[in-house]
Coordinates of C-alpha atoms and ligand atoms in Angstrom, one line a residue:
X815 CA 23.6 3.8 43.6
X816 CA 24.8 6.4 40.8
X817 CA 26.7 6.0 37.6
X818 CA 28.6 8.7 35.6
X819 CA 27.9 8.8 31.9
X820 CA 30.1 10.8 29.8
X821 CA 30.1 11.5 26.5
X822 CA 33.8 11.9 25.5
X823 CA 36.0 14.0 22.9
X824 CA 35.4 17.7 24.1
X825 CA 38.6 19.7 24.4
X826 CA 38.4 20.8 28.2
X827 CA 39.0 24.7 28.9
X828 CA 38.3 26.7 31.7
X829 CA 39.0 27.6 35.4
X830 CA 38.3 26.0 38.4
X831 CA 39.6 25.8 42.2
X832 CA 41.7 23.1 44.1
X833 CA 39.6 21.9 47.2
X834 CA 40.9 21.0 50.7
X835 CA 42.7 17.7 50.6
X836 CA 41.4 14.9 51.8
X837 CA 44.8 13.3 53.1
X838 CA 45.3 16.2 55.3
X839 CA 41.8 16.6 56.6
X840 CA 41.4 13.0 57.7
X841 CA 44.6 13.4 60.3
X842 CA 43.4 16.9 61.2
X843 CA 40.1 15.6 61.8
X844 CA 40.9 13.3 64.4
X845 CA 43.8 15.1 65.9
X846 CA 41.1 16.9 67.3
X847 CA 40.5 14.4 69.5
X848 CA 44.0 15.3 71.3
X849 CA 42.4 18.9 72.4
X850 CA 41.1 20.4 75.0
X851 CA 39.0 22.5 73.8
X852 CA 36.7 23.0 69.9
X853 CA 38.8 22.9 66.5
X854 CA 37.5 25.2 64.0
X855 CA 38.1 23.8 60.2
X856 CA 38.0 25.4 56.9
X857 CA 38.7 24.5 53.2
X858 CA 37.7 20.9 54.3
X859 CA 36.2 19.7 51.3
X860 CA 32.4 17.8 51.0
X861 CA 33.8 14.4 50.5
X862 CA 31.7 10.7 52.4
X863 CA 35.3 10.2 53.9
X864 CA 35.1 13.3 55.8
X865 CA 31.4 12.6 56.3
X866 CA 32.6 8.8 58.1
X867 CA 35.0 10.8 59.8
X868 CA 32.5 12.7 61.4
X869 CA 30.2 10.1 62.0
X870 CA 33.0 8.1 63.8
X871 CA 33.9 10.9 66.0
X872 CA 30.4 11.4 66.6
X873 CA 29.7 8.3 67.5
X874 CA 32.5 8.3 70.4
X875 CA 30.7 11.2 71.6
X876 CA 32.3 14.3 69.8
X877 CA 30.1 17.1 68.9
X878 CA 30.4 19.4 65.7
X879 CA 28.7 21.9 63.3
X880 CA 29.2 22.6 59.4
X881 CA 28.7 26.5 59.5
X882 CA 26.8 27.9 56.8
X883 CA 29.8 29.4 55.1
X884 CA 31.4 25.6 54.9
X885 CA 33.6 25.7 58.7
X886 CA 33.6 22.8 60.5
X887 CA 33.2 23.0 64.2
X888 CA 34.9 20.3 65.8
X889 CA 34.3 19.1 69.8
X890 CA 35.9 16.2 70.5
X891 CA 37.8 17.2 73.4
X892 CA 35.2 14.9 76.2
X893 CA 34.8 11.4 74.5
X894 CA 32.9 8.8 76.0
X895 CA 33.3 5.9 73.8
X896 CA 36.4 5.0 72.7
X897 CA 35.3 2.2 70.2
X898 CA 36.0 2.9 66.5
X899 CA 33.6 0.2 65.6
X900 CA 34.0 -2.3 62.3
X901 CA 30.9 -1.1 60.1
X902 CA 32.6 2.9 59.8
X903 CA 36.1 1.7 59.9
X904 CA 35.1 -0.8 56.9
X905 CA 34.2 1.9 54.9
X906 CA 37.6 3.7 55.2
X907 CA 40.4 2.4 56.5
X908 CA 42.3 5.9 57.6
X909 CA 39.7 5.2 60.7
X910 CA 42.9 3.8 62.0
X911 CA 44.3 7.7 62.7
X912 CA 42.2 7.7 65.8
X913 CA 44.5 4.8 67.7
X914 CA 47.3 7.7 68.6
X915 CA 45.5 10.4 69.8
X916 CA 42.5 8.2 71.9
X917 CA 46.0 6.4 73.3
X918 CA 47.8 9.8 74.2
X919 CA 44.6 11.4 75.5
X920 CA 42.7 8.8 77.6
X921 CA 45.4 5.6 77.7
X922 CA 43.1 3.5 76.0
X923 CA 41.0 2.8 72.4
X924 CA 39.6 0.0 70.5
X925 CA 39.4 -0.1 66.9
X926 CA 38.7 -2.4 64.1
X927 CA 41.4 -3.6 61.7
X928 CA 40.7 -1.6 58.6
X929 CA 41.2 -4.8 56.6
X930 CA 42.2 -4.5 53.3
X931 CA 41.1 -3.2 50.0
X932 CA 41.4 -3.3 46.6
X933 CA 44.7 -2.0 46.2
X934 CA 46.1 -4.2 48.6
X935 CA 46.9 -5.6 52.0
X936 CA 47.1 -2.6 53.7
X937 CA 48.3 -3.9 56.9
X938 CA 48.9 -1.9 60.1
X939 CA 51.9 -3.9 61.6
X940 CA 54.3 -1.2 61.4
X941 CA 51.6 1.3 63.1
X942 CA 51.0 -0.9 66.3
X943 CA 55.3 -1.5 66.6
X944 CA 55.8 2.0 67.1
X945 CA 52.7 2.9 69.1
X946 CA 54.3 -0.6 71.2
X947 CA 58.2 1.4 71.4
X948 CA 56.2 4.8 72.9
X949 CA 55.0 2.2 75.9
X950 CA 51.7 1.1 74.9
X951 CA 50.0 -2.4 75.5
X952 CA 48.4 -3.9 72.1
X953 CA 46.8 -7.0 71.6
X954 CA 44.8 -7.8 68.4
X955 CA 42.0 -9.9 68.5
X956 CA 38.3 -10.9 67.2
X957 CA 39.4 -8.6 64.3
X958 CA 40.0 -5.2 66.8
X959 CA 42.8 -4.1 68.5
X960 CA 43.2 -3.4 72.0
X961 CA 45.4 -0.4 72.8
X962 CA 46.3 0.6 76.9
X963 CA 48.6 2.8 78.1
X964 CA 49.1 4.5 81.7
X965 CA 51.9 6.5 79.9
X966 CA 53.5 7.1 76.8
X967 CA 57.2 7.6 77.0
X968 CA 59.2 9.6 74.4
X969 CA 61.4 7.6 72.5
X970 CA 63.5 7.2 68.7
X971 CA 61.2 6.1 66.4
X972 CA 62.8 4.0 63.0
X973 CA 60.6 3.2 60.6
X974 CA 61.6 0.3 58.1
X975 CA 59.6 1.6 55.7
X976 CA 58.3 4.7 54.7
X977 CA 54.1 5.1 56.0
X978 CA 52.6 7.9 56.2
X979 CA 49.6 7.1 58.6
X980 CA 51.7 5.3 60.7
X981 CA 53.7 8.2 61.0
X982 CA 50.8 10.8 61.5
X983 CA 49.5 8.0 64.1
X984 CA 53.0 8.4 66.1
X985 CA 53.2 12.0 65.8
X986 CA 49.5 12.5 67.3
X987 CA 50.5 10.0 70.1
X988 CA 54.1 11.5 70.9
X989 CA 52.0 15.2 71.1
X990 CA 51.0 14.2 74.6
X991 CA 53.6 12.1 75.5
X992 CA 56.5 12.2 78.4
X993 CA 59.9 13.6 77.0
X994 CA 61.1 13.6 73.3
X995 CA 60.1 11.3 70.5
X996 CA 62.3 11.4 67.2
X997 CA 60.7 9.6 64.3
X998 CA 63.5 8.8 61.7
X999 CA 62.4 8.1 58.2
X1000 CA 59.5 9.6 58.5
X1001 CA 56.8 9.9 55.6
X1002 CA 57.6 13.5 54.1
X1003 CA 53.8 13.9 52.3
X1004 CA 52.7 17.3 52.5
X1005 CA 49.5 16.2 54.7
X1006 CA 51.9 15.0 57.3
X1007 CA 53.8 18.5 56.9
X1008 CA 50.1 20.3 57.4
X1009 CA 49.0 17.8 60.2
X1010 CA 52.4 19.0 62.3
X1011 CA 51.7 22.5 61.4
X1012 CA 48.1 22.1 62.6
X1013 CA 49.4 20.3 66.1
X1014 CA 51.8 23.1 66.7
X1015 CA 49.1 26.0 66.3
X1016 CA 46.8 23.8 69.0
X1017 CA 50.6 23.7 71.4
X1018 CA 52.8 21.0 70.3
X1019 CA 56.2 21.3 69.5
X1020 CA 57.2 19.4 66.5
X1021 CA 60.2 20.5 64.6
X1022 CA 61.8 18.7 61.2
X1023 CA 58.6 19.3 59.4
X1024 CA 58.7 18.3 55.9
X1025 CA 62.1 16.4 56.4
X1026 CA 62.5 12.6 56.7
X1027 CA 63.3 13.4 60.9
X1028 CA 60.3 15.0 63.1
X1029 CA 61.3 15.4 66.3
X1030 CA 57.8 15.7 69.0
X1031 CA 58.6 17.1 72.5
X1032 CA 55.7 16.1 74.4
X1033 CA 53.5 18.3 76.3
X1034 CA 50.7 18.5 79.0
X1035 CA 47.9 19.4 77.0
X1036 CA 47.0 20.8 73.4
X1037 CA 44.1 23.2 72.7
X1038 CA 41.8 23.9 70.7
X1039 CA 42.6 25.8 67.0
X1040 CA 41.6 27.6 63.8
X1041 CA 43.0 25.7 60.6
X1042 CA 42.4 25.9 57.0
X1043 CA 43.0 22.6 55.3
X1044 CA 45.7 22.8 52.2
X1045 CA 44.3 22.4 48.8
X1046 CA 44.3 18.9 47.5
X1047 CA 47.6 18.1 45.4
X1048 CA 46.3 14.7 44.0
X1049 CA 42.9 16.9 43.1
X1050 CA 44.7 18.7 41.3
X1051 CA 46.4 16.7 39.6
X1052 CA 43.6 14.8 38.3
X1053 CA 42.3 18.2 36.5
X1054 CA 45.2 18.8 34.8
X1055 CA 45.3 15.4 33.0
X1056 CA 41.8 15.5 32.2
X1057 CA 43.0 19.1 30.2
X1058 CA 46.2 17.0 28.8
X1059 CA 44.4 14.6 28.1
X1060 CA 42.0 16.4 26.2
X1061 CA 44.2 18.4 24.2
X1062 CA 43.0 21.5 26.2
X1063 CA 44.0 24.3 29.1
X1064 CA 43.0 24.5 32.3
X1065 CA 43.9 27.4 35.6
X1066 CA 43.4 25.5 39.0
X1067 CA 43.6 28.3 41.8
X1068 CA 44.3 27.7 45.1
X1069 CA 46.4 25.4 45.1
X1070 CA 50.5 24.9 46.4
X1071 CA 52.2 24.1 42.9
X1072 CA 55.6 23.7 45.3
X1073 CA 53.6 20.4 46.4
X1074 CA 53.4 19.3 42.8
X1075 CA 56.6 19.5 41.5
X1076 CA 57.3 15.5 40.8
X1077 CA 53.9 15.3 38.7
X1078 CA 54.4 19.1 37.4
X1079 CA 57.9 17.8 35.7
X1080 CA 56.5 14.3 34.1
X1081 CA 53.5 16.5 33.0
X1082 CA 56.0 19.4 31.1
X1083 CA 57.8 16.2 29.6
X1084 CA 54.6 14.8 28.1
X1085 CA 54.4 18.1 26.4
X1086 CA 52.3 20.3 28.3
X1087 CA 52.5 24.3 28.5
X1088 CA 53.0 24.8 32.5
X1089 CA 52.7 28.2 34.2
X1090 CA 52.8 28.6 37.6
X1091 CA 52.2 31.6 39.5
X1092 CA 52.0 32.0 43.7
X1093 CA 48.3 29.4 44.2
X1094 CA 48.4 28.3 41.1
X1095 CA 48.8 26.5 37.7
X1096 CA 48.2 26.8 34.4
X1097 CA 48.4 24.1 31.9
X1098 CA 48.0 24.2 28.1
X1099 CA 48.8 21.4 25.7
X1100 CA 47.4 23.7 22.7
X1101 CA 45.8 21.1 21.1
X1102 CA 48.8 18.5 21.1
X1103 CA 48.5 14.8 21.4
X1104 CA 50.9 13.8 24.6
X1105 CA 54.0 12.2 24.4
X1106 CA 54.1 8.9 26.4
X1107 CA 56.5 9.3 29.6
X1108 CA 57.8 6.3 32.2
X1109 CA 56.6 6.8 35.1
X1110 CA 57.7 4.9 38.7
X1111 CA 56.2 5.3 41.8
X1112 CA 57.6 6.6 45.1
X1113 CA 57.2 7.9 48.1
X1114 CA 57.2 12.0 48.6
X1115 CA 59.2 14.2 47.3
X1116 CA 59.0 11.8 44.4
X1117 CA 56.1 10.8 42.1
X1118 CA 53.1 10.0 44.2
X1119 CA 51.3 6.7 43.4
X1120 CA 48.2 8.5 43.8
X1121 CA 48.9 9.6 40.5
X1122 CA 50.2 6.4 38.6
X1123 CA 46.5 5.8 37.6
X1124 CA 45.3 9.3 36.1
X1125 CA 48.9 8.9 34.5
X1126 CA 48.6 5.9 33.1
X1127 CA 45.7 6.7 31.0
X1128 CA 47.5 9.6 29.8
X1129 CA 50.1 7.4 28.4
X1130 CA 46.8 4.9 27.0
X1131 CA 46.7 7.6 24.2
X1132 CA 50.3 9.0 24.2
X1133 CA 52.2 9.0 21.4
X1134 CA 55.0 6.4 21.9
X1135 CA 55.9 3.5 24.6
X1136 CA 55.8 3.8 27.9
X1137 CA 56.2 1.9 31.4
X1138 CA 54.5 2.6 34.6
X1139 CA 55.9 1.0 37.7
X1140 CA 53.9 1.0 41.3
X1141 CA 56.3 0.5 44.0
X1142 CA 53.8 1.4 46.9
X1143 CA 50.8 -1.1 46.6
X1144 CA 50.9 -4.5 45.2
X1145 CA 47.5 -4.2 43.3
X1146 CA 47.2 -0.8 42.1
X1147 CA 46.2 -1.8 38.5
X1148 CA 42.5 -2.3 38.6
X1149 CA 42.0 0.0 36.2
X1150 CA 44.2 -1.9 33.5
X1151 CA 41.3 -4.2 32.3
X1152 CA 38.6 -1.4 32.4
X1153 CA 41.2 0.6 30.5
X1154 CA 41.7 -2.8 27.8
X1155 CA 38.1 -2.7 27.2
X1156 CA 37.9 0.6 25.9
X1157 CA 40.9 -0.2 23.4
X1158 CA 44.3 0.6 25.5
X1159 CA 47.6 -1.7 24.6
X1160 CA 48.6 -2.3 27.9
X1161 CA 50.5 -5.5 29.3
X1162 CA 50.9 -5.6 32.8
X1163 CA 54.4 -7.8 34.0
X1164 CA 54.5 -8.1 37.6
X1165 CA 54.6 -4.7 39.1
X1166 CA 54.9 -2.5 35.7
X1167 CA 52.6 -1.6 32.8
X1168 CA 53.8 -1.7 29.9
X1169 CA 51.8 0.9 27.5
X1170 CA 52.0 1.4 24.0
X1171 CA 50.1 4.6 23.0
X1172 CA 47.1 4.5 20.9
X1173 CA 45.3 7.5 18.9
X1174 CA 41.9 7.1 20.2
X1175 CA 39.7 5.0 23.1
X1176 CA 36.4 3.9 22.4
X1177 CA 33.9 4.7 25.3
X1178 CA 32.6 1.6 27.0
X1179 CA 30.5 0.9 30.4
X1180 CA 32.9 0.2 33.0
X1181 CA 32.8 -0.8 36.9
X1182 CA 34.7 1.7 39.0
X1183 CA 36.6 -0.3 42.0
X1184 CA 38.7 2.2 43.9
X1185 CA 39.1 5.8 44.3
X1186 CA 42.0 6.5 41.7
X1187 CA 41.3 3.8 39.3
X1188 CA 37.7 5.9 39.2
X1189 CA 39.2 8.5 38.5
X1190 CA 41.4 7.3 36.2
X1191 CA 38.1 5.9 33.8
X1192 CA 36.7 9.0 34.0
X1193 CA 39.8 10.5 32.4
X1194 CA 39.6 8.0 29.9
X1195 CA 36.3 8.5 29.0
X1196 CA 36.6 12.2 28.8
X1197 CA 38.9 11.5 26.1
X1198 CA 37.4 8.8 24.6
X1199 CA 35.3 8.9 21.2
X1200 CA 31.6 7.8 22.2
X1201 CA 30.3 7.3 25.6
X1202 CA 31.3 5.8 28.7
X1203 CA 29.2 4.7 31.6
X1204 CA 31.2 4.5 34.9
X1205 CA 29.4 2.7 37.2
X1206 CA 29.7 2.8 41.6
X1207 CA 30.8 6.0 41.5
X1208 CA 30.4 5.8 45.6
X1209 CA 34.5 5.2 44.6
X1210 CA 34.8 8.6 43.3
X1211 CA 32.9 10.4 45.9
X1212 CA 35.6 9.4 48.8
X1213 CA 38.1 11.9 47.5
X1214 CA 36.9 14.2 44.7
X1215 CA 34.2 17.3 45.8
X1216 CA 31.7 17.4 43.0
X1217 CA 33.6 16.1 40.2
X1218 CA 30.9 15.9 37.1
X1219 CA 30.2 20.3 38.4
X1220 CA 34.3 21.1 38.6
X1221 CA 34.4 19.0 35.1
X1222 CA 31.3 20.6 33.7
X1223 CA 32.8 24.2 34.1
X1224 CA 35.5 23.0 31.8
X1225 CA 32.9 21.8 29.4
X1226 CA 32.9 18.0 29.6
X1227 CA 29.7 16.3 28.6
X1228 CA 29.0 14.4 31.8
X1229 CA 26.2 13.5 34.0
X1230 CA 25.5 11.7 37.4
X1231 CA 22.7 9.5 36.9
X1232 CA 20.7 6.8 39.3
X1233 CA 21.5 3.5 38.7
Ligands
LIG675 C1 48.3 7.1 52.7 O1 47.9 5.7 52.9 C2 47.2 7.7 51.8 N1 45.9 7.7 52.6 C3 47.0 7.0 50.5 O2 46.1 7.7 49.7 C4 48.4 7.0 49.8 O3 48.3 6.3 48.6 C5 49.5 6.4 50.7 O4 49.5 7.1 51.9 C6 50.8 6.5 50.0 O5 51.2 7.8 49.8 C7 45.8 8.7 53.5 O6 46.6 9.5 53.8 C8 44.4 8.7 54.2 P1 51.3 4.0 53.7 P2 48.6 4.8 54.0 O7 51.2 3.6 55.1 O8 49.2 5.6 55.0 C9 52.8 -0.5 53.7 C10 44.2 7.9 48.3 O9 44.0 7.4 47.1 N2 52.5 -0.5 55.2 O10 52.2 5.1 53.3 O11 47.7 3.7 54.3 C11 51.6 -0.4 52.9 O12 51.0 -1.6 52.7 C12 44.9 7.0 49.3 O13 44.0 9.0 48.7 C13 52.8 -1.6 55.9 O14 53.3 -2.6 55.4 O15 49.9 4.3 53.1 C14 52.1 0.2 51.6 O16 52.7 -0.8 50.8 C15 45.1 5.6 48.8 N3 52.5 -1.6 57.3 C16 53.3 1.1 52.1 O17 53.6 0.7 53.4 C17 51.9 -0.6 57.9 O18 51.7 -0.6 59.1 C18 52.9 2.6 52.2 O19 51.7 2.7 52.8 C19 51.7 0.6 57.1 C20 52.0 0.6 55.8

């Protein structure tokens, strides 16, 4: 295994470029498995989730090539085993995005429950309900669920709660199905948006995109594409804390700033400089210490609790009092006690932080546990006076492309080191 070790307190300057995202590659990935013919990716970043993907396409009999300049050719178009099998699907539970297009395109799948994780229970109830209204057979048992269907049938689609898997499952599965299926309250995230707008270049006809109400009319078959992933929104809003955070200025390129605009706002109102210009963002805090900001989480277009832990460390050092509120997961706070140990006030009361801002962290050697949390002590110890060993940084690897390189163009002291 590898730990990070970073030796804090450098202002962070520089320029550097958004990757692809990961929550849009995943779906993309294995919508793939809904065409008839080769998908042809770019701007998918290097990440081990894409990597599982690939192995768990692979493994039911998909084909594909990483071109030398970074495409991804994608064949999954003649499966022949349609097991998603426990020991992949442990490692990353959006293994669960292949259930709608193996049901729309052969009628039948098996895949593990993706279990839980550390941020919480992550069930799938609401995912296997709606697949169950478009006319497939589900039963869950021996920890995999059984999925059949002769046909799927078009239907209205209410979601009691917003989900954005579930709803990329149900579009993938109402592509291919008979008639017209309208989800209502649909997840608005801008990887659903680019998985629609993905499906419709390989012939499905989804309308309502990026509104709460997608409507799918099914059709015969879909083909085979070229798509370019968009850039990573949570990405790149990691960067620009660790310049806030730092008292510095960053430029990401490539990237939609009209994705950003919830995180763009709490970041002007800690007191950053923010410039925005067609792909992309400048930040500048000139040296400033940040103001501390409430944050609560939501669902899209609102602040994105894949942000609440980068933020929160951001407030660890703000001036002032803050409270940070998770509304999504119900354990999204393992990075509080890291966080404590390296000197942050924080109280946590049920499902809110409560943060009172302190001038400096000390660094301190810490135990990553999930992917944002990671990347929230690596924040912390960029700012941090000393150094700060992160340790399992296998965390950090599911969802941010060569993050000690990207942070070492902006000058951080960092290194990946075996354990
Ligand atoms: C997606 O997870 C993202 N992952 C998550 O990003 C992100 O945090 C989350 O959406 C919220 O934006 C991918 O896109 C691969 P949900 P997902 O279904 O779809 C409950 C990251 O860090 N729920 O929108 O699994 C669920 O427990 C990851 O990149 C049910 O109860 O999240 C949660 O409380 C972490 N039953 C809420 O809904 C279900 O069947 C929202 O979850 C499904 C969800």
């Amino acid at each position: 295994m590898y730990k990070l070790i970073i030796h804090g307190g450098n202002a962070l300057h520089g320029t550097i470029s958004a990757s692809g995202s990961k929550n849009a590659s995943l779906p993309i990935l294995f919508a793939s498995i809904l065409a008839d013919g080769p998908v042809t990716l770019t701007n998918t970043p290097h990440l081990s989730d894409i990597s599982t993907s690939l192995r768990l396409l692979m493994d039911m009999g998909a084909e594909f090539i990483l071109e030398s300049n970074n495409d991804l050719f994608i064949d999954s178009s003649k499966l022949t085993h349609l097991v998603a099998s426990y020991n992949l699907v442990k490692t990353m539970r959006a293994s669960i995005l292949v259930l709608g297009p193996m049901l729309a395109k052969y009628g039948e799948a098996k895949v593990s429950l993706p279990g839980g994780c550390a941020i919480g229970t992550r069930p799938v109830n609401l995912h296997l309900k709606a697949l169950e209204e478009l006319g497939a057979t589900i039963e869950v048992k021996n920890g995999y669920i059984y999925a059949h269907a002769d046909t799927l049938v078009g239907t209205d689609i209410h979601f009691e709660q917003i989900t954005v898997t579930a709803t990329e499952n149900v579009v993938m599965a109402a592509t291919l199905a008979k008639g017209i299926t309208t989800i209502h309250n649909a997840a608005q995230e801008p990887e659903v948006s680019d998985l629609c707008t993905c499906l419709n270049t390989m012939g499905a006809k989804i309308t309502g995109i990026g509104t709460s109400i997608l409507t799918i009319e099914g059709v015969k078959n879909l083909n085979g594409t070229q798509y370019s992933v968009c850039p990573d929104r949570i990405e790149a809003g990691t960067y620009l804390i660790a310049a806030a955070i730092t008292g510095g200025s960053i430029t990401i390129k490539n990237i939609h700033h009209q994705s950003m605009r919830a995180t763009l706002e709490k970041l002007i109102e800690i007191g950053a400089d923010i410039k925005t210009e067609n792909h992309s963002i400048t930040l500048d805090m000139k040296g400033r210490r940040p103001k501390a900001v409430n944050i609560k989480t939501s669902t899209y277009p609102h602040f994105p609790t894949d942000m609440q832990a980068q933020f929160t460390v951001l407030n660890v050092i703000a001036d002032g009092h803050s409270s940070i509120t998770e509304t999504i997961f119900e354990n999204r706070f393992m990075h509080i006690p890291e966080l404590a140990r390296m000197g942050a006030d924080l109280t946590l009361e049920g499902n809110t932080v409560l943060c009172k801002g302190v001038k400096s962290l000390t660094g301190a050697h810490l135990m990553a546990t999930d992917l944002r949390a990671s990347a929230s002590l690596v924040l912390a110890g960029l700012a941090a006076k000393g150094t700060t060993t992160i340790e399992r940084v296998y965390h950090l690897d599911r969802g941010y492309e060569t993050i000690e390189e990207k942070l070492k163009l902006l000058g951080a002291q960092i290194e990946r080191v075996q354990d």
